Amino acid sequence: MEDFLHLDENLSADELMVRDTVHRFVSDEVLLVIEQAYESAEFPKQFVPRVAELGLLGMNLPTEYGGSAASYVSYGLACQELEKGDSGLRSFVSVQNSLCMYPIFRYGSDEQKKRFLLKMSRGALIGCFGLTEPDSGSDPASMKTHAKKTKGGWILNGNKAWITNAAFADLAIVWANTSEGIRGFIVEKEFSGFVRRDIHHKMSMRASSTGELAFSDCFVPDENYLPGSERGLGAPLSCLTQARYGIAWGAIGAAMACFDIALAYTKERVSFQKPIAANQLVQHDLTKMFSEIVKAQCLNLQIGRLKDQDKATPEMVSLAKSNACREALNIARTTRNLLGANGISLEYHVIRHMMNLESVFTYEGTDNIHQLILGKHITGISAF
Ligand code: TGC
Ligand code: FAD
């Protein structure tokens, strides 16, 4: 898609390099196999070492922990390009970066940082993030998972549902209620009383692994307790802000991919002796899609720059996440329609993006939740 507002002029040489490198990786490698992975409902694990080699795991962390110390704009651009390939691959990178490495970096002890982060940046250890439960998604404060202090550690009981990477993760960042409020734990796959299960029959995010975590008197040693998580629910919510930021860019990447497909198809496809793009109604669809993408790019870039100056607030990120997901889903649905019957074939990629975006719209805070976060900011009244 053309750079209509010359936004590239606002990107540094490093940021352009990250974007173009990830773009090539997606075009040359991901797009070749993603259709098959989606059809067979498998996460393409061969890309784990590749995204690690590209420096996409721990991107914003200091180099001493294997990070790339990249700007948040670079991270956003990487998410944008990854999601042009598939939301599932961007999800994998979001979870590893924002929901697993970030909490260890921000709330972990020095020993935990040394023990886990370097390996995670190499893709040698994979993480998942357990906040949602079968009975609490939008309202994580009502979680039932509980950790009880015992000698030398904690006894964890409860269930987490809809967890990305659950089945193949080496560790889970788990949020549980304690007698003193919600706290975070690093639960390793070998711990006794910890079981993971895949969720099957998904019609969205088929190239991503989603599952459940179950804890039955699972002993978590003190050294796996996140000492900085004593701020309660604010700790997992701060991780969500990181992930939602990447999703805002990622969803627009999927929208850009759909727009490119719609434009090429409607210029090529002839109906009533002229390309369908020559019809006013079709041009209206195209201009609406184009306009929403350009506006969202400006929003993402501005919030990225503010984030790099530590000035971005969770409410700004809610605005960007909900805007991007809503518009990207509309764009994918419009593209699906413009492709007629071909729009439902995996071969044309659009139905895959459209189905994925249904999840992206829901996870990391549904559209309603983000409207309420913004509503609370504007009015000063919580309507949850
Ligand atoms: P509330 O009273 O508003 O807040 C509790 C405390 O947290 C603070 N806080 C935040 N801190 C940092 N970042 C944020 N974004 C924060 N939002 C709130 C807040 O200041 C307060 O601090 P304190 O010191 O006063 O205690 O909490 P609430 O219970 O009323 O709930 C607020 C609400 C509804 C906004 C929140 O629960 C929410 O965001 N719900 C949505 C849940 C959600 O997004 N779940 C996502 C699960 S992970 C996932 O989906 C991964 S998908 C991964 C992938 O594959 O990409
Ligand atoms: P609910 O909270 O039950 O909401 C149902 C509907 O009610 C929604 O439309 C919602 O907007 C609306 N609603 C709820 N409360 C209100 C209100 N107060 N006002 C107005 N409307 C309201 N979670 C994790 O912890 N880790 C993960 O890695 C993870 N990965 C995921 C991967 C996928 C593919 C999916 C689909 C989900 C994943 N999730 C994950 C879970 C996700 O975060 C939740 O599904 C999401 O937060 C919504 O929760 P829920 O499904 O329980 O819906």
Coordinates of C-alpha atoms and ligand atoms in Angstrom, one line a residue:
M1 CA 0.0 0.0 0.0
E2 CA 1.3 3.5 -0.9
D3 CA 2.8 5.7 1.8
F4 CA 0.1 8.4 1.1
L5 CA 1.1 10.8 3.9
H6 CA 4.9 10.3 3.6
L7 CA 5.0 8.7 7.0
D8 CA 8.2 7.0 6.1
E9 CA 9.9 10.4 6.4
N10 CA 9.1 10.2 10.2
L11 CA 10.8 6.8 10.6
S12 CA 14.5 6.4 11.5
A13 CA 16.9 4.3 9.4
D14 CA 16.7 1.5 12.1
E15 CA 12.9 1.6 12.1
L16 CA 12.8 1.3 8.3
M17 CA 15.3 -1.6 8.4
V18 CA 13.2 -3.5 11.0
R19 CA 10.0 -3.0 8.9
D20 CA 11.6 -4.0 5.6
T21 CA 13.4 -7.0 7.1
V22 CA 10.2 -8.4 8.7
H23 CA 8.3 -7.6 5.5
R24 CA 10.7 -9.7 3.5
F25 CA 10.6 -12.5 6.0
V26 CA 6.8 -12.6 5.8
S27 CA 6.7 -12.3 2.0
D28 CA 9.4 -14.9 1.3
E29 CA 8.8 -17.4 4.1
V30 CA 5.5 -17.0 6.0
L31 CA 3.1 -16.5 3.1
L32 CA 4.4 -19.7 1.4
V33 CA 3.2 -22.0 4.2
I34 CA 0.5 -20.1 6.2
E35 CA -2.4 -21.4 4.2
Q36 CA -1.4 -25.0 4.9
A37 CA -0.8 -24.3 8.6
Y38 CA -4.2 -22.6 8.9
E39 CA -6.0 -25.4 7.1
S40 CA -4.3 -28.0 9.3
A41 CA -4.8 -25.9 12.5
E42 CA -1.1 -25.9 13.4
F43 CA 1.1 -23.2 14.7
P44 CA 4.1 -23.1 12.3
K45 CA 6.8 -23.7 15.0
Q46 CA 9.6 -23.5 12.4
F47 CA 9.3 -19.7 12.6
V48 CA 10.2 -19.6 16.3
P49 CA 14.0 -19.7 15.6
R50 CA 13.5 -17.3 12.7
V51 CA 11.8 -14.6 14.7
A52 CA 14.5 -15.0 17.3
E53 CA 17.2 -14.6 14.7
L54 CA 15.5 -11.5 13.4
G55 CA 15.7 -10.0 16.9
L56 CA 11.9 -9.9 17.4
L57 CA 11.8 -11.6 20.8
G58 CA 12.5 -9.1 23.6
M59 CA 12.8 -6.4 21.1
N60 CA 12.4 -3.5 23.6
L61 CA 14.5 -5.0 26.3
P62 CA 18.2 -4.1 27.0
T63 CA 20.8 -6.1 25.2
E64 CA 22.1 -7.7 28.4
Y65 CA 18.9 -9.8 28.5
G66 CA 19.1 -10.7 24.8
G67 CA 16.9 -7.8 23.8
S68 CA 17.4 -5.5 20.8
A69 CA 16.8 -2.2 22.8
A70 CA 14.7 -1.2 19.8
S71 CA 12.2 1.7 19.8
Y72 CA 8.5 1.0 20.4
V73 CA 7.9 2.3 16.9
S74 CA 10.2 -0.5 15.6
Y75 CA 8.2 -3.0 17.7
G76 CA 5.0 -1.7 16.2
L77 CA 6.3 -1.9 12.7
A78 CA 7.4 -5.5 13.3
C79 CA 3.9 -6.4 14.5
Q80 CA 2.4 -4.6 11.5
E81 CA 4.5 -6.6 9.1
L82 CA 4.0 -9.9 10.9
E83 CA 0.3 -9.6 10.9
K84 CA 0.3 -9.0 7.1
G85 CA 1.3 -12.6 7.2
D86 CA -1.0 -14.0 9.9
S87 CA -2.5 -12.7 13.2
G88 CA -1.3 -16.0 14.8
L89 CA 2.3 -15.3 14.2
R90 CA 2.0 -11.8 15.5
S91 CA 0.2 -13.2 18.5
F92 CA 3.1 -15.5 19.2
V93 CA 5.5 -12.6 19.2
S94 CA 3.2 -10.4 21.3
V95 CA 2.8 -13.1 23.9
Q96 CA 6.5 -13.8 24.2
N97 CA 7.5 -10.1 24.3
S98 CA 4.7 -8.2 26.0
L99 CA 3.1 -10.9 28.2
C100 CA 6.0 -13.0 29.2
M101 CA 9.4 -11.3 28.9
Y102 CA 8.0 -7.9 29.9
P103 CA 6.5 -9.1 33.3
I104 CA 9.7 -11.0 34.1
F105 CA 11.8 -7.9 33.2
R106 CA 9.5 -5.5 35.1
Y107 CA 8.3 -7.6 38.0
G108 CA 10.9 -10.3 38.3
S109 CA 14.0 -10.7 40.5
D110 CA 17.5 -10.3 39.1
E111 CA 17.9 -14.1 39.3
Q112 CA 14.6 -14.6 37.4
K113 CA 15.8 -12.2 34.7
K114 CA 19.1 -13.9 34.3
R115 CA 17.6 -17.4 34.4
F116 CA 14.8 -16.8 31.8
L117 CA 15.2 -13.8 29.6
L118 CA 18.3 -14.6 27.5
K119 CA 16.9 -18.1 26.7
M120 CA 13.5 -16.5 25.9
S121 CA 15.1 -14.0 23.5
R122 CA 16.6 -16.9 21.6
G123 CA 13.3 -18.8 21.4
A124 CA 14.8 -21.6 23.5
L125 CA 12.1 -21.1 26.2
I126 CA 8.6 -20.2 25.1
G127 CA 6.1 -18.5 27.4
C128 CA 2.3 -18.2 27.8
F129 CA 0.2 -15.8 29.9
G130 CA -2.6 -17.0 32.0
L131 CA -5.1 -14.4 33.1
T132 CA -8.4 -15.4 31.5
E133 CA -10.4 -18.1 33.2
P134 CA -13.5 -20.1 32.1
D135 CA -15.7 -17.7 34.1
S136 CA -13.8 -14.5 33.9
G137 CA -12.4 -12.8 30.8
S138 CA -13.3 -9.1 30.7
D139 CA -13.4 -9.0 34.5
P140 CA -10.1 -10.6 35.6
A141 CA -10.5 -9.2 39.2
S142 CA -13.1 -12.0 39.7
M143 CA -10.6 -14.8 39.0
K144 CA -10.9 -17.9 41.0
T145 CA -7.4 -19.2 40.6
H146 CA -5.8 -19.1 44.0
A147 CA -2.3 -19.3 45.5
K148 CA -1.8 -20.2 49.1
K149 CA 1.5 -19.6 50.9
T150 CA 3.2 -22.6 52.2
K151 CA 6.8 -23.4 53.4
G152 CA 9.2 -22.5 50.6
G153 CA 6.6 -21.6 48.1
W154 CA 2.9 -21.5 47.1
I155 CA 0.2 -24.0 46.4
L156 CA -1.7 -23.1 43.2
N157 CA -5.2 -24.2 42.3
G158 CA -7.5 -23.2 39.5
N159 CA -8.0 -23.1 35.7
K160 CA -7.0 -20.7 32.9
A161 CA -8.8 -20.7 29.5
W162 CA -8.1 -19.4 26.0
I163 CA -4.3 -19.2 26.5
T164 CA -2.1 -18.6 23.5
N165 CA 0.9 -21.0 23.3
A166 CA -0.5 -23.0 26.2
A167 CA 0.2 -26.4 24.9
F168 CA 3.8 -26.0 23.9
A169 CA 5.0 -23.3 26.3
D170 CA 7.9 -24.1 28.6
L171 CA 6.6 -21.7 31.2
A172 CA 3.4 -19.8 32.1
I173 CA 3.1 -16.4 33.7
V174 CA 0.1 -17.1 35.9
W175 CA -1.9 -14.6 37.8
A176 CA -3.6 -15.8 40.9
N177 CA -5.5 -14.4 43.9
T178 CA -3.6 -14.6 47.3
S179 CA -4.7 -13.5 50.7
E180 CA -3.0 -10.2 49.8
G181 CA -4.4 -9.7 46.3
I182 CA -3.5 -10.8 42.8
R183 CA 0.1 -11.9 42.3
G184 CA 2.2 -13.3 39.4
F185 CA 4.0 -16.6 39.3
I186 CA 6.3 -18.3 36.8
V187 CA 5.0 -21.8 36.4
E188 CA 7.3 -24.2 34.6
K189 CA 6.0 -27.1 32.5
E190 CA 7.6 -29.8 34.7
F191 CA 5.9 -28.7 37.9
S192 CA 3.7 -31.4 39.3
G193 CA 0.0 -30.6 39.4
F194 CA 0.3 -28.5 36.2
V195 CA -1.6 -29.7 33.1
R196 CA -2.0 -28.1 29.7
R197 CA -4.7 -28.9 27.1
D198 CA -5.2 -27.7 23.5
I199 CA -8.5 -26.1 22.5
H200 CA -9.8 -27.6 19.3
H201 CA -12.5 -26.8 16.7
K202 CA -11.5 -23.1 16.5
M203 CA -12.6 -21.4 13.3
S204 CA -10.3 -18.4 14.0
M205 CA -6.6 -18.2 14.8
R206 CA -6.1 -21.7 13.4
A207 CA -2.4 -21.1 12.8
S208 CA -2.0 -20.3 16.5
S209 CA -2.0 -22.6 19.4
T210 CA -4.7 -21.9 22.1
G211 CA -5.3 -23.9 25.2
E212 CA -6.1 -24.3 28.8
L213 CA -4.0 -24.4 31.9
A214 CA -5.1 -26.4 35.0
F215 CA -3.4 -26.3 38.4
S216 CA -4.2 -28.9 41.0
D217 CA -2.2 -28.4 44.2
C218 CA 0.7 -27.3 42.0
F219 CA 3.7 -26.3 44.1
V220 CA 5.4 -23.1 42.9
P221 CA 8.7 -22.4 44.7
D222 CA 9.4 -19.0 46.2
E223 CA 12.0 -18.3 43.5
N224 CA 9.3 -18.5 40.9
Y225 CA 7.1 -15.8 42.6
L226 CA 7.3 -12.4 40.8
P227 CA 8.3 -10.1 43.7
G228 CA 7.4 -6.9 41.9
S229 CA 3.8 -8.0 41.2
E230 CA 2.7 -6.7 44.6
R231 CA 0.8 -3.9 42.9
G232 CA -2.1 -6.4 42.4
L233 CA -4.3 -6.3 39.2
G234 CA -2.3 -3.3 37.9
A235 CA 0.6 -5.7 37.2
P236 CA -1.1 -8.0 34.7
L237 CA -3.0 -4.9 33.3
S238 CA 0.4 -3.2 32.6
C239 CA 1.4 -6.2 30.5
L240 CA -1.9 -5.9 28.6
T241 CA -1.0 -2.3 27.8
Q242 CA 2.2 -3.5 26.2
A243 CA 0.5 -6.2 24.2
R244 CA -2.5 -4.0 23.1
Y245 CA 0.0 -1.5 21.7
G246 CA 1.5 -4.1 19.4
I247 CA -2.0 -5.4 18.4
A248 CA -3.0 -1.8 17.3
W249 CA -0.2 -2.0 14.7
G250 CA -0.7 -5.6 13.9
A251 CA -4.4 -5.3 13.1
I252 CA -3.6 -2.5 10.7
G253 CA -1.0 -4.8 9.1
A254 CA -3.8 -7.3 8.4
A255 CA -6.0 -4.5 7.1
M256 CA -3.2 -3.3 4.7
A257 CA -2.8 -6.9 3.4
C258 CA -6.6 -7.0 2.8
F259 CA -6.6 -3.6 1.1
D260 CA -3.8 -4.6 -1.3
I261 CA -5.7 -7.7 -2.2
A262 CA -8.9 -5.8 -2.7
L263 CA -7.3 -3.1 -4.9
A264 CA -5.5 -5.6 -7.1
Y265 CA -8.6 -7.8 -7.5
T266 CA -11.0 -5.1 -8.3
K267 CA -8.8 -3.6 -10.9
E268 CA -8.3 -6.9 -12.6
R269 CA -11.8 -8.5 -12.3
V270 CA -14.1 -7.5 -15.1
S271 CA -17.9 -7.4 -14.7
F272 CA -20.3 -5.6 -17.1
Q273 CA -17.4 -5.0 -19.5
K274 CA -15.3 -3.0 -17.1
P275 CA -13.1 -3.6 -14.0
I276 CA -15.2 -3.7 -10.9
A277 CA -12.9 -0.9 -9.5
A278 CA -14.5 1.4 -12.1
N279 CA -17.8 1.4 -10.3
Q280 CA -18.5 4.3 -7.9
L281 CA -19.9 1.9 -5.2
V282 CA -16.6 -0.1 -5.3
Q283 CA -14.5 3.0 -5.2
H284 CA -16.4 4.1 -2.2
D285 CA -15.5 0.8 -0.5
L286 CA -11.8 1.3 -1.5
T287 CA -11.6 4.9 -0.4
K288 CA -13.2 4.1 3.0
M289 CA -10.7 1.3 3.6
F290 CA -7.8 3.4 2.5
S291 CA -8.8 6.3 4.6
E292 CA -9.2 4.2 7.8
I293 CA -5.8 2.6 7.3
V294 CA -4.1 6.0 6.8
K295 CA -5.8 7.5 9.9
A296 CA -4.9 4.4 12.0
Q297 CA -1.3 4.6 10.9
C298 CA -1.1 8.2 12.1
L299 CA -2.6 7.2 15.4
N300 CA -0.3 4.3 15.9
L301 CA 2.8 6.3 15.0
Q302 CA 1.9 9.1 17.4
I303 CA 1.2 6.7 20.3
G304 CA 4.4 4.9 19.4
R305 CA 6.4 8.1 19.6
L306 CA 4.7 9.0 22.9
K307 CA 5.5 5.5 24.2
D308 CA 9.2 5.9 23.3
Q309 CA 9.1 9.1 25.5
D310 CA 7.2 7.2 28.2
K311 CA 4.2 9.4 27.8
A312 CA 1.7 7.0 26.3
T313 CA -1.2 6.2 28.7
P314 CA -3.3 3.0 28.8
E315 CA -6.3 5.0 27.6
M316 CA -4.4 6.1 24.5
V317 CA -3.5 2.5 23.8
S318 CA -7.2 1.5 24.3
L319 CA -8.2 4.0 21.7
A320 CA -5.6 2.7 19.2
K321 CA -6.3 -1.0 19.9
S322 CA -10.1 -0.7 19.6
N323 CA -9.9 1.6 16.5
A324 CA -7.4 -0.7 14.7
C325 CA -9.4 -3.9 15.5
R326 CA -12.8 -2.5 14.5
E327 CA -11.5 -0.9 11.3
A328 CA -9.4 -3.9 10.3
L329 CA -12.3 -6.3 10.8
N330 CA -14.5 -4.0 8.7
I331 CA -11.8 -3.8 6.0
A332 CA -11.4 -7.6 6.0
R333 CA -15.2 -8.1 5.7
T334 CA -15.4 -5.5 2.9
T335 CA -12.6 -7.2 1.0
R336 CA -14.2 -10.6 1.4
N337 CA -17.3 -9.2 -0.2
L338 CA -15.4 -7.5 -3.1
L339 CA -13.8 -10.8 -3.9
G340 CA -17.2 -12.5 -4.3
A341 CA -17.0 -16.3 -4.0
N342 CA -13.2 -16.2 -4.3
G343 CA -13.3 -14.3 -1.0
I344 CA -14.1 -17.4 0.9
S345 CA -11.2 -19.4 -0.4
L346 CA -8.0 -19.6 1.7
E347 CA -6.1 -19.2 -1.5
Y348 CA -6.9 -15.5 -1.5
H349 CA -5.9 -15.0 2.2
V350 CA -8.8 -12.7 3.1
I351 CA -11.1 -15.1 4.8
R352 CA -8.2 -16.1 7.0
H353 CA -7.5 -12.5 8.0
M354 CA -11.2 -11.9 8.6
M355 CA -11.6 -15.0 10.8
N356 CA -8.4 -14.1 12.8
L357 CA -9.5 -10.5 13.3
E358 CA -12.7 -11.8 15.1
S359 CA -10.3 -13.0 17.8
V360 CA -8.1 -10.0 17.7
F361 CA -11.2 -7.8 18.2
T362 CA -12.1 -9.9 21.3
Y363 CA -8.8 -10.6 23.0
E364 CA -6.7 -8.2 25.0
G365 CA -9.9 -6.4 26.0
T366 CA -13.1 -6.5 23.8
D367 CA -14.2 -3.4 21.9
N368 CA -16.8 -2.7 24.6
I369 CA -14.1 -2.8 27.4
H370 CA -11.9 -0.3 25.5
Q371 CA -14.9 2.0 25.0
L372 CA -15.5 1.8 28.7
I373 CA -11.8 2.5 29.5
L374 CA -12.0 5.6 27.3
G375 CA -15.4 6.5 28.7
K376 CA -14.0 6.5 32.2
H377 CA -11.2 8.7 31.1
I378 CA -13.5 11.2 29.5
T379 CA -16.2 11.3 32.2
G380 CA -14.3 10.3 35.3
I381 CA -17.1 7.7 35.9
S382 CA -16.4 4.0 35.8
A383 CA -19.2 2.2 33.9
F384 CA -17.9 -1.3 34.2
Ligands
TGC1 P1 -9.3 -1.1 37.9 O1 -9.8 -0.8 39.3 O2 -9.7 -0.2 36.8 O3 -7.7 -1.3 37.9 C1 -7.1 -2.0 38.9 C2 -5.7 -1.4 39.1 O4 -4.9 -1.5 37.9 C3 -4.6 -0.2 37.4 N1 -4.7 -0.3 35.9 C4 -3.7 -0.4 35.1 N2 -2.4 -0.4 35.3 C5 -1.6 -0.5 34.2 N3 -2.1 -0.6 33.0 C6 -3.4 -0.6 32.7 N4 -3.8 -0.8 31.5 C7 -4.3 -0.5 33.8 N5 -5.6 -0.5 33.9 C8 -5.9 -0.3 35.2 C9 -5.6 0.7 38.0 O5 -5.0 2.0 38.1 C10 -5.8 0.1 39.4 O6 -4.6 0.4 40.2 P2 -4.8 0.7 41.8 O7 -3.4 1.0 42.2 O8 -5.8 1.8 41.9 O9 -5.3 -0.6 42.3 O10 -9.7 -2.6 37.6 P3 -11.1 -3.2 37.2 O11 -11.3 -4.5 37.9 O12 -12.2 -2.2 37.4 O13 -11.0 -3.6 35.7 C11 -10.6 -2.7 34.7 C12 -10.7 -3.3 33.3 C13 -12.1 -3.8 33.0 C14 -10.4 -2.2 32.4 C15 -9.7 -4.5 33.2 O14 -10.1 -5.5 34.0 C16 -9.6 -4.9 31.8 O15 -8.8 -4.4 31.0 N6 -10.3 -6.1 31.3 C17 -10.0 -6.7 30.1 C18 -9.3 -8.0 30.3 C19 -8.3 -8.3 29.2 O16 -8.0 -7.5 28.4 N7 -7.8 -9.5 29.2 C20 -6.8 -9.9 28.3 C21 -6.2 -11.3 28.7 S1 -4.7 -11.6 27.9 C22 -5.1 -11.8 26.3 O17 -6.1 -11.7 25.8 C23 -3.9 -12.2 25.4 S2 -4.3 -12.4 23.8 C24 -2.7 -12.7 23.4 C25 -2.4 -12.9 21.9 O18 -2.5 -14.0 21.5 O19 -2.0 -11.9 21.3
FAD2 P1 -16.7 -11.9 28.3 O1 -15.9 -11.2 29.3 O2 -17.7 -13.0 28.9 O3 -17.5 -10.9 27.4 C1 -18.6 -11.4 26.6 C2 -19.2 -10.1 25.9 O4 -19.8 -9.3 26.9 C3 -18.2 -9.3 25.1 O5 -18.8 -8.8 24.0 C4 -17.9 -8.1 26.1 O6 -17.5 -7.0 25.4 C5 -19.3 -8.0 26.8 N1 -19.1 -7.4 28.1 C6 -18.6 -7.9 29.2 N2 -18.6 -7.0 30.3 C7 -19.2 -5.9 29.8 C8 -19.5 -4.6 30.3 N3 -19.2 -4.4 31.6 N4 -20.1 -3.7 29.5 C9 -20.4 -4.0 28.2 N5 -20.1 -5.2 27.7 C10 -19.5 -6.1 28.4 N6 -6.4 -14.7 27.6 C11 -5.3 -14.8 28.4 O7 -5.2 -14.6 29.6 N7 -4.1 -15.2 27.7 C12 -4.0 -15.5 26.4 O8 -3.0 -15.8 25.9 C13 -5.2 -15.3 25.6 N8 -5.2 -15.7 24.3 C14 -6.4 -15.7 23.6 C15 -6.4 -16.1 22.3 C16 -7.6 -16.2 21.6 C17 -7.6 -16.8 20.2 C18 -8.8 -15.8 22.2 C19 -10.1 -15.8 21.4 C20 -8.8 -15.3 23.5 C21 -7.6 -15.3 24.2 N9 -7.6 -14.9 25.6 C22 -6.4 -14.9 26.3 C23 -8.8 -14.5 26.2 C24 -9.4 -13.1 26.0 O9 -8.6 -12.2 26.6 C25 -10.8 -13.1 26.4 O10 -11.6 -13.9 25.6 C26 -11.4 -11.6 26.4 O11 -10.7 -10.9 27.4 C27 -12.9 -11.6 26.7 O12 -13.3 -12.4 27.7 P2 -14.5 -13.5 27.6 O13 -14.2 -14.3 26.4 O14 -14.6 -14.1 28.9 O15 -15.8 -12.6 27.3

